[in-house]
Coordinates of C-alpha atoms in Angstrom, one line a residue:
M167 CA 0.0 0.0 0.0
R168 CA 2.8 2.4 0.9
S169 CA 4.6 1.8 -2.4
L170 CA 1.3 2.3 -4.3
Y171 CA 0.8 5.6 -2.4
I172 CA 4.3 6.7 -3.3
G173 CA 3.8 5.7 -6.9
L174 CA 0.6 7.8 -7.1
L175 CA 2.4 10.8 -5.6
F176 CA 5.2 10.3 -8.1
V177 CA 2.8 10.6 -11.0
G178 CA 1.0 13.6 -9.4
L179 CA 4.0 15.6 -8.4
W180 CA 7.3 14.8 -10.0
V181 CA 6.4 15.0 -13.7
L182 CA 5.8 18.7 -13.5
P183 CA 8.4 20.7 -15.7
L184 CA 9.9 22.5 -12.7
A185 CA 13.4 22.1 -13.9
N186 CA 12.8 24.7 -16.6
A187 CA 11.0 27.2 -14.4
Q188 CA 12.2 30.7 -14.2
L189 CA 14.1 31.9 -11.2
V190 CA 12.3 34.5 -9.1
G191 CA 14.0 36.2 -6.2
D192 CA 16.7 34.7 -4.0
V193 CA 15.6 31.1 -4.4
G194 CA 16.7 27.9 -6.1
I195 CA 14.5 25.9 -8.4
I196 CA 14.2 22.2 -7.8
Q197 CA 16.0 19.9 -10.3
W198 CA 14.8 16.2 -10.2
L199 CA 17.4 13.5 -10.8
Q200 CA 16.5 11.2 -13.7
E201 CA 18.8 8.2 -13.0
S202 CA 17.0 5.2 -11.8
D203 CA 19.4 4.6 -8.9
A204 CA 19.6 8.2 -7.8
I205 CA 16.9 7.8 -5.2
C206 CA 16.2 8.5 -1.5
L207 CA 15.7 5.9 1.2
D208 CA 12.1 5.4 0.3
G209 CA 12.7 5.2 -3.5
T210 CA 11.6 8.7 -4.4
P211 CA 13.9 10.6 -6.7
G212 CA 16.8 12.6 -5.4
A213 CA 17.0 16.3 -6.1
Y214 CA 18.9 19.5 -5.8
Y215 CA 18.1 23.2 -6.0
F216 CA 19.7 25.5 -8.5
A217 CA 20.1 29.2 -9.2
P218 CA 22.1 30.2 -12.2
G219 CA 25.1 32.5 -12.1
S220 CA 25.4 35.9 -13.8
A221 CA 27.9 38.4 -15.0
E222 CA 31.4 37.5 -13.8
G223 CA 29.9 34.7 -11.8
K224 CA 28.6 32.8 -14.8
H225 CA 31.4 30.3 -14.8
K226 CA 31.8 30.0 -11.0
W227 CA 30.0 27.5 -8.8
V228 CA 29.2 27.0 -5.2
I229 CA 27.8 23.5 -4.5
W230 CA 26.4 22.9 -1.0
H231 CA 25.7 19.5 0.6
E232 CA 22.8 19.5 3.1
G233 CA 23.6 17.9 6.4
G234 CA 21.4 15.9 8.8
G235 CA 23.0 13.1 10.8
F236 CA 23.2 9.4 9.9
C237 CA 21.1 6.3 10.0
V238 CA 22.9 3.5 11.6
T239 CA 20.6 0.5 11.4
P240 CA 18.1 -0.8 8.8
E241 CA 15.3 0.3 11.3
Q242 CA 16.7 3.8 11.6
C243 CA 17.0 4.1 7.8
W244 CA 13.4 2.8 7.4
V245 CA 12.1 5.3 10.0
R246 CA 14.1 8.1 8.3
S247 CA 12.5 7.2 4.9
F248 CA 9.2 8.8 6.1
V249 CA 10.6 12.3 6.6
P250 CA 12.4 14.7 4.3
L251 CA 15.9 13.4 5.3
G252 CA 14.9 10.1 3.7
S253 CA 12.2 11.0 1.2
S254 CA 11.7 13.7 -1.5
M255 CA 7.9 13.3 -1.2
R256 CA 7.5 16.7 0.5
Y257 CA 10.1 18.7 -1.4
Q258 CA 8.9 22.1 -2.6
A259 CA 9.3 23.5 -6.1
T260 CA 11.5 26.3 -4.8
M261 CA 13.8 26.8 -1.9
P262 CA 14.9 30.2 -0.3
F263 CA 18.6 30.7 -0.5
N264 CA 18.7 33.8 1.7
A265 CA 19.1 31.7 4.8
F266 CA 22.5 30.4 3.7
D267 CA 25.6 32.7 3.9
Q268 CA 27.3 30.9 0.9
L269 CA 24.1 30.8 -1.3
T270 CA 22.3 34.0 -0.8
S271 CA 22.4 36.6 -3.6
N272 CA 22.7 39.3 -0.9
K273 CA 26.1 40.9 -1.7
T274 CA 26.4 42.3 1.8
V275 CA 26.2 38.8 3.4
N276 CA 27.9 37.0 0.5
P277 CA 30.3 39.4 -1.1
M278 CA 32.2 36.9 -3.1
M279 CA 29.7 34.3 -4.3
Y280 CA 26.5 36.2 -4.6
N281 CA 26.3 35.9 -8.4
W282 CA 27.8 32.5 -8.8
N283 CA 25.9 29.4 -9.9
R284 CA 24.4 28.1 -6.7
V285 CA 23.5 24.5 -5.9
Y286 CA 22.0 23.0 -2.8
I287 CA 22.0 19.2 -2.8
K288 CA 19.2 17.6 -0.7
Y289 CA 20.3 14.9 1.8
C290 CA 18.1 11.8 1.8
D291 CA 20.5 8.8 2.1
G292 CA 21.7 9.0 5.7
A293 CA 25.4 8.4 5.1
S294 CA 27.0 11.6 3.8
Y295 CA 26.2 10.9 0.1
S296 CA 28.5 7.9 0.2
G297 CA 26.6 4.6 0.1
N298 CA 25.2 2.2 -2.5
A299 CA 23.0 -0.6 -0.9
Q300 CA 19.5 -1.8 -0.7
Y301 CA 17.6 -3.7 2.0
R302 CA 14.1 -5.2 2.6
Y303 CA 12.9 -4.1 6.0
Q304 CA 9.7 -5.1 8.0
D305 CA 8.7 -3.2 11.0
N306 CA 7.7 -5.5 13.9
I307 CA 5.1 -3.1 15.3
T308 CA 3.2 -2.0 12.3
Q309 CA 4.1 -5.0 10.1
L310 CA 4.8 -2.6 7.3
S311 CA 7.6 -3.7 5.0
S312 CA 9.4 -2.0 2.2
D313 CA 12.7 -1.7 0.4
V314 CA 15.1 0.8 1.8
Y315 CA 17.5 2.4 -0.7
M316 CA 20.8 3.7 0.5
K317 CA 21.9 5.4 -2.7
G318 CA 23.9 8.4 -1.6
F319 CA 26.8 8.1 -4.0
P320 CA 24.5 7.4 -7.0
I321 CA 22.7 10.6 -6.0
L322 CA 25.9 12.5 -5.9
T323 CA 27.0 11.1 -9.2
A324 CA 23.7 12.0 -10.9
V325 CA 24.0 15.6 -9.5
K326 CA 27.5 16.0 -11.0
N327 CA 26.3 14.6 -14.3
S328 CA 23.4 17.0 -14.3
L329 CA 25.6 20.0 -13.4
W330 CA 28.0 19.0 -16.1
Q331 CA 25.2 19.6 -18.6
K332 CA 24.6 23.0 -17.1
G333 CA 28.2 24.2 -17.7
F334 CA 29.9 22.9 -14.6
K335 CA 32.5 21.3 -16.8
N336 CA 33.7 24.8 -17.8
A337 CA 33.9 26.1 -14.3
S338 CA 36.7 28.6 -13.5
A339 CA 36.1 28.6 -9.8
V340 CA 34.3 26.1 -7.5
L341 CA 33.5 26.0 -3.8
I342 CA 32.4 22.6 -2.6
G343 CA 30.7 23.1 0.8
G344 CA 28.5 21.6 3.4
C345 CA 27.8 21.3 7.2
S346 CA 27.8 18.4 9.6
A347 CA 27.1 15.3 7.6
G348 CA 27.2 17.5 4.6
G349 CA 30.6 18.9 5.6
L350 CA 31.9 15.3 6.0
A351 CA 30.7 14.7 2.5
V352 CA 32.9 17.6 1.4
L353 CA 36.0 15.9 2.9
M354 CA 35.1 12.5 1.5
H355 CA 34.3 13.7 -2.0
I356 CA 36.1 16.9 -2.8
D357 CA 38.9 15.2 -4.7
W358 CA 36.2 13.4 -6.7
W359 CA 34.4 16.7 -7.5
R360 CA 37.7 18.0 -8.7
Q361 CA 38.1 15.3 -11.3
G362 CA 37.3 16.3 -14.9
L363 CA 37.6 20.0 -14.3
S364 CA 40.3 22.1 -15.9
A365 CA 43.6 22.2 -14.2
S366 CA 43.3 26.0 -14.1
A367 CA 40.0 25.9 -12.2
H368 CA 40.3 27.2 -8.7
V369 CA 38.6 24.5 -6.6
V370 CA 38.3 24.6 -2.8
G371 CA 36.3 23.1 0.0
F372 CA 34.4 24.6 2.9
A373 CA 33.7 22.1 5.7
D374 CA 31.6 23.4 8.5
S375 CA 31.1 21.4 11.8
A376 CA 32.5 18.3 10.1
Y377 CA 35.4 17.4 12.4
F378 CA 33.8 14.6 14.4
L379 CA 36.3 13.1 16.9
D380 CA 36.7 9.3 16.8
H381 CA 35.9 9.3 20.5
E382 CA 34.1 6.2 21.9
S383 CA 31.9 6.9 24.9
P384 CA 30.3 3.9 26.6
L385 CA 26.9 5.6 26.4
T386 CA 26.9 7.0 22.8
Q387 CA 29.3 4.5 21.1
F388 CA 29.8 7.0 18.2
V389 CA 32.7 5.2 16.7
T390 CA 30.9 1.9 16.8
K391 CA 27.9 3.6 15.1
M392 CA 30.0 5.1 12.4
K393 CA 31.5 1.7 11.7
S394 CA 28.0 0.4 11.3
V395 CA 27.1 3.2 8.9
F396 CA 30.2 2.4 6.8
A397 CA 29.2 -1.3 6.6
L398 CA 25.5 -1.0 6.3
H399 CA 25.6 1.5 3.4
N400 CA 28.4 -0.3 1.5
I401 CA 30.5 2.8 1.5
S402 CA 33.6 0.7 0.9
G403 CA 32.2 -0.2 -2.5
A404 CA 30.8 3.2 -3.4
G405 CA 31.7 6.7 -2.2
V406 CA 34.7 6.2 0.0
H407 CA 37.8 8.5 -0.6
R408 CA 39.9 6.3 -2.8
E409 CA 43.3 7.1 -1.4
C410 CA 42.0 6.8 2.2
H411 CA 40.4 3.5 1.3
R412 CA 43.7 2.2 -0.2
R413 CA 45.6 3.1 3.0
Y414 CA 43.2 1.5 5.5
R415 CA 41.9 -1.5 3.6
S416 CA 45.3 -3.1 2.8
T417 CA 46.4 -6.2 4.7
D418 CA 50.0 -5.5 3.9
L419 CA 51.2 -3.6 7.0
D420 CA 53.9 -2.0 4.9
V421 CA 51.2 -0.3 2.7
G422 CA 48.2 0.2 4.9
E423 CA 46.6 -0.6 8.3
G424 CA 44.2 -3.2 7.0
G425 CA 40.5 -3.7 8.0
E426 CA 40.0 -0.1 9.1
E427 CA 38.2 1.4 6.1
W428 CA 35.7 2.9 8.5
K429 CA 38.4 5.5 9.4
C430 CA 37.5 7.2 6.1
M431 CA 34.4 8.4 7.8
F432 CA 36.5 10.6 10.1
A433 CA 38.2 13.9 9.2
R434 CA 41.2 13.0 11.3
Y435 CA 42.2 10.3 8.8
L436 CA 40.8 12.0 5.7
L437 CA 42.4 15.4 5.9
P438 CA 46.1 14.3 5.5
L439 CA 45.1 12.6 2.2
I440 CA 43.0 15.3 0.6
R441 CA 44.7 17.0 -2.3
T442 CA 42.2 19.8 -2.8
P443 CA 42.5 22.9 -0.5
V444 CA 39.9 22.9 2.3
F445 CA 38.9 25.6 4.7
I446 CA 37.5 24.3 8.0
V447 CA 35.0 26.1 10.1
Q448 CA 34.6 24.4 13.5
S449 CA 33.5 25.0 17.0
K450 CA 35.8 23.5 19.6
Y451 CA 32.7 23.1 21.8
D452 CA 30.5 21.7 19.0
S453 CA 27.0 21.3 20.5
Y454 CA 26.2 18.1 18.5
Q455 CA 29.4 16.4 19.6
K456 CA 28.8 17.3 23.3
H457 CA 25.5 15.5 23.1
M458 CA 26.0 12.8 20.5
I459 CA 29.6 11.8 21.0
L460 CA 30.9 13.0 24.4
N461 CA 27.5 12.9 26.1
E462 CA 28.8 15.2 28.8
T463 CA 28.3 18.8 30.0
I464 CA 30.8 18.9 32.9
H465 CA 33.0 21.8 32.1
D466 CA 36.4 20.1 32.7
I467 CA 35.4 17.1 30.5
V468 CA 34.2 19.3 27.7
N469 CA 37.4 21.4 27.9
Q470 CA 39.5 18.2 27.7
Y471 CA 37.6 17.0 24.7
A472 CA 38.0 20.4 23.1
Q473 CA 41.7 20.3 23.7
T474 CA 42.0 17.0 21.8
L475 CA 40.0 18.4 18.9
T476 CA 42.0 21.6 18.8
S477 CA 45.4 19.8 18.9
Q478 CA 44.3 17.4 16.1
L479 CA 43.3 20.4 13.9
I480 CA 46.4 22.3 14.7
S481 CA 48.5 19.2 14.0
F482 CA 46.7 18.8 10.7
V483 CA 47.6 22.3 9.4
N484 CA 51.1 21.6 10.8
T485 CA 51.6 25.1 12.1
T486 CA 52.8 27.1 15.1
T487 CA 50.4 29.3 17.0
T488 CA 51.4 32.8 18.0
T489 CA 49.5 35.5 19.9
S490 CA 48.0 38.0 17.5
N491 CA 49.0 41.6 17.5
T492 CA 47.0 42.4 14.4
P493 CA 44.7 45.3 15.0
T494 CA 41.8 43.9 13.1
L495 CA 41.9 40.7 15.2
S496 CA 42.5 42.3 18.6
T497 CA 39.9 42.3 21.3
T498 CA 39.5 43.6 24.9
S499 CA 37.5 40.7 26.1
N500 CA 39.3 38.0 28.2
H501 CA 36.9 35.5 26.7
N502 CA 37.7 36.4 23.1
N503 CA 41.5 35.9 23.2
N504 CA 42.5 34.9 19.7
N505 CA 45.4 33.4 18.0
V506 CA 46.4 33.7 14.4
I507 CA 47.8 30.4 13.1
T508 CA 50.4 30.9 10.4
T509 CA 49.6 28.2 7.8
P510 CA 50.5 27.5 4.2
P511 CA 47.7 28.5 1.9
Q512 CA 46.9 24.9 1.1
H513 CA 44.4 24.7 4.0
G514 CA 42.7 27.1 6.3
L515 CA 41.0 27.0 9.7
F516 CA 38.5 29.1 11.7
L517 CA 38.2 27.5 15.1
D518 CA 35.8 29.3 17.4
A519 CA 34.6 28.7 21.0
C520 CA 30.9 29.2 20.5
A521 CA 28.8 26.2 21.6
R522 CA 27.1 25.8 18.2
H523 CA 26.8 23.3 15.3
C524 CA 26.5 24.5 11.7
G525 CA 26.1 27.7 9.9
L526 CA 26.3 31.4 10.9
S527 CA 29.7 31.9 9.5
S528 CA 28.9 35.5 8.9
R529 CA 27.8 36.0 12.6
I530 CA 30.4 34.3 14.7
R531 CA 33.3 36.6 15.3
I532 CA 36.8 36.2 16.7
G533 CA 37.8 39.8 17.4
R534 CA 36.4 41.6 14.4
V535 CA 36.8 38.7 12.0
T536 CA 33.9 36.4 11.0
G537 CA 34.3 32.9 9.6
M538 CA 33.2 34.3 6.2
D539 CA 35.9 37.0 6.4
A540 CA 38.6 34.5 7.2
F541 CA 37.4 32.2 4.4
I542 CA 37.4 35.0 1.8
H543 CA 40.9 36.1 2.8
W544 CA 42.2 32.6 2.7
Y545 CA 40.5 32.0 -0.7
H546 CA 42.1 35.0 -2.4
N547 CA 45.4 34.4 -0.6
H548 CA 45.5 30.8 -1.7
H549 CA 44.7 31.8 -5.3
T550 CA 47.2 34.6 -5.7
T551 CA 50.3 33.7 -3.6
T552 CA 52.4 30.8 -2.5
T553 CA 53.8 32.5 0.6
T554 CA 52.9 31.7 4.2
T555 CA 50.4 34.2 5.6
P556 CA 48.4 34.5 8.9
I557 CA 45.0 33.7 7.6
V558 CA 43.6 31.1 10.0
V559 CA 42.0 32.1 13.3
H560 CA 41.8 30.2 16.6
Q561 CA 39.7 31.4 19.6
D562 CA 41.3 30.4 22.9
A563 CA 38.6 30.5 25.5
P564 CA 37.4 28.0 28.0
F565 CA 34.0 26.3 28.1
P566 CA 31.4 27.7 28.6
C567 CA 31.7 30.9 26.8
P568 CA 28.2 32.1 25.7
H569 CA 29.3 35.5 24.6
C570 CA 31.9 33.9 22.3
C571 CA 28.8 33.4 20.1
G572 CA 28.5 37.2 19.8
K573 CA 25.5 39.5 20.1
D574 CA 24.2 38.6 16.6
F575 CA 24.0 34.9 17.5
P576 CA 20.3 33.9 17.5
R577 CA 19.3 33.1 21.1
K578 CA 16.7 30.5 19.9
I579 CA 19.4 28.4 18.3
L580 CA 21.6 28.7 21.4
L581 CA 18.8 27.5 23.7
E582 CA 18.0 24.6 21.4
E583 CA 21.6 23.5 21.4
V584 CA 21.9 23.7 25.2
S585 CA 18.7 21.7 25.7
G586 CA 19.1 19.3 22.8
L587 CA 17.5 15.9 22.7
S588 CA 19.5 12.8 23.0
E589 CA 19.8 10.6 19.9
E590 CA 17.4 8.0 21.5
E591 CA 14.8 10.8 22.2
E592 CA 15.1 12.1 18.7
M593 CA 14.6 8.6 17.2
H594 CA 11.7 7.9 19.6
Q595 CA 9.9 11.0 18.5
L596 CA 10.6 10.3 14.8
H597 CA 9.4 6.6 15.2
T598 CA 6.2 7.8 17.0
H599 CA 5.5 10.3 14.2
T600 CA 6.1 7.5 11.6
H601 CA 3.6 5.1 13.2
R602 CA 1.1 7.9 13.5
T603 CA 1.4 9.0 9.9
S604 CA 1.7 5.7 8.2
S605 CA -1.2 3.9 9.9

């Protein structure tokens, strides 16, 4: 019955010629994917939203991966298939882009990319656009059964093919971005996105809130869950970073570590192998990680966790940290002490102390510098010089530091992060909603 219902909706909704609609305002128009395997968890077609570039931005592209966590078990993926993170059934014909710093056409907020071709890829596979698997699942409570399609990498491949036809193959500048699970997708796939483009094209990554520590708490078991995601979605046979996969799948200890392909789901192991320049925006007190990985709010424990995250990132950029005397970065607040990290222009880092997860790169400030400011400076510096320059910013403040979020930080978001639900509570609510709506 459910598959018949989906089929009727498919006929009624998705055959409309929306892909050729005219753009009105600061919005993207939905583009449905045509490939048979580019489908969401419930079998509905994958999609992305598109706004064309203009003037000098005509051959420049910003491609954003939507985030939204992971589904770890067949049951979780089946439950997820009833909501927009697993189904395109409720996607709208247009999507406002003015809520995204990197996608809006507002030149004040987005001074560099406001007139680029802008793409927002919808996330409906549950594994950072990386899997290729299919399962038959039957729910023991409702007795409903259906196929669950874990087709993240076929979706991403179809998006790239579609963009190729829109002129992406002639791109002169490209930003591949995303947040959370979408930011992890940036790290996993940016070298793949780079393939086929001109050697002269300036391609960079923007990964926000994607540096998940491989920390195993007895309560949350995040590493164990990510191992399950890697296996369940068949990421090893689909969208894994190839160089990372070669390193960790080998049984020859002289070549790789063998049997640890799951490490390619963590930035710590991906970043040293990525060949395309990446700018990282990360909170050292990431609200998602506090709840879903660390499962602690005790200040000393959170600070210790943050020290590990910070040291790994600093080690990655392989730099020395010196106190800033730069006027534009100076601050009088003891809780806004900032360091400038002198780094080669290959990679960049904006490491703030606001307890947040995702977004707001134009609002979070370290001194007078926002994450967007730091990124744009890094982008132009990387493009025009090969010299080492102080372009990456680190905020050195202990947890908690509410005013590290700045006066422009939306209080509603801050309160939601502080009182966030546990993963079990979220899944319970989602499962209850599923049973109510599918009965």
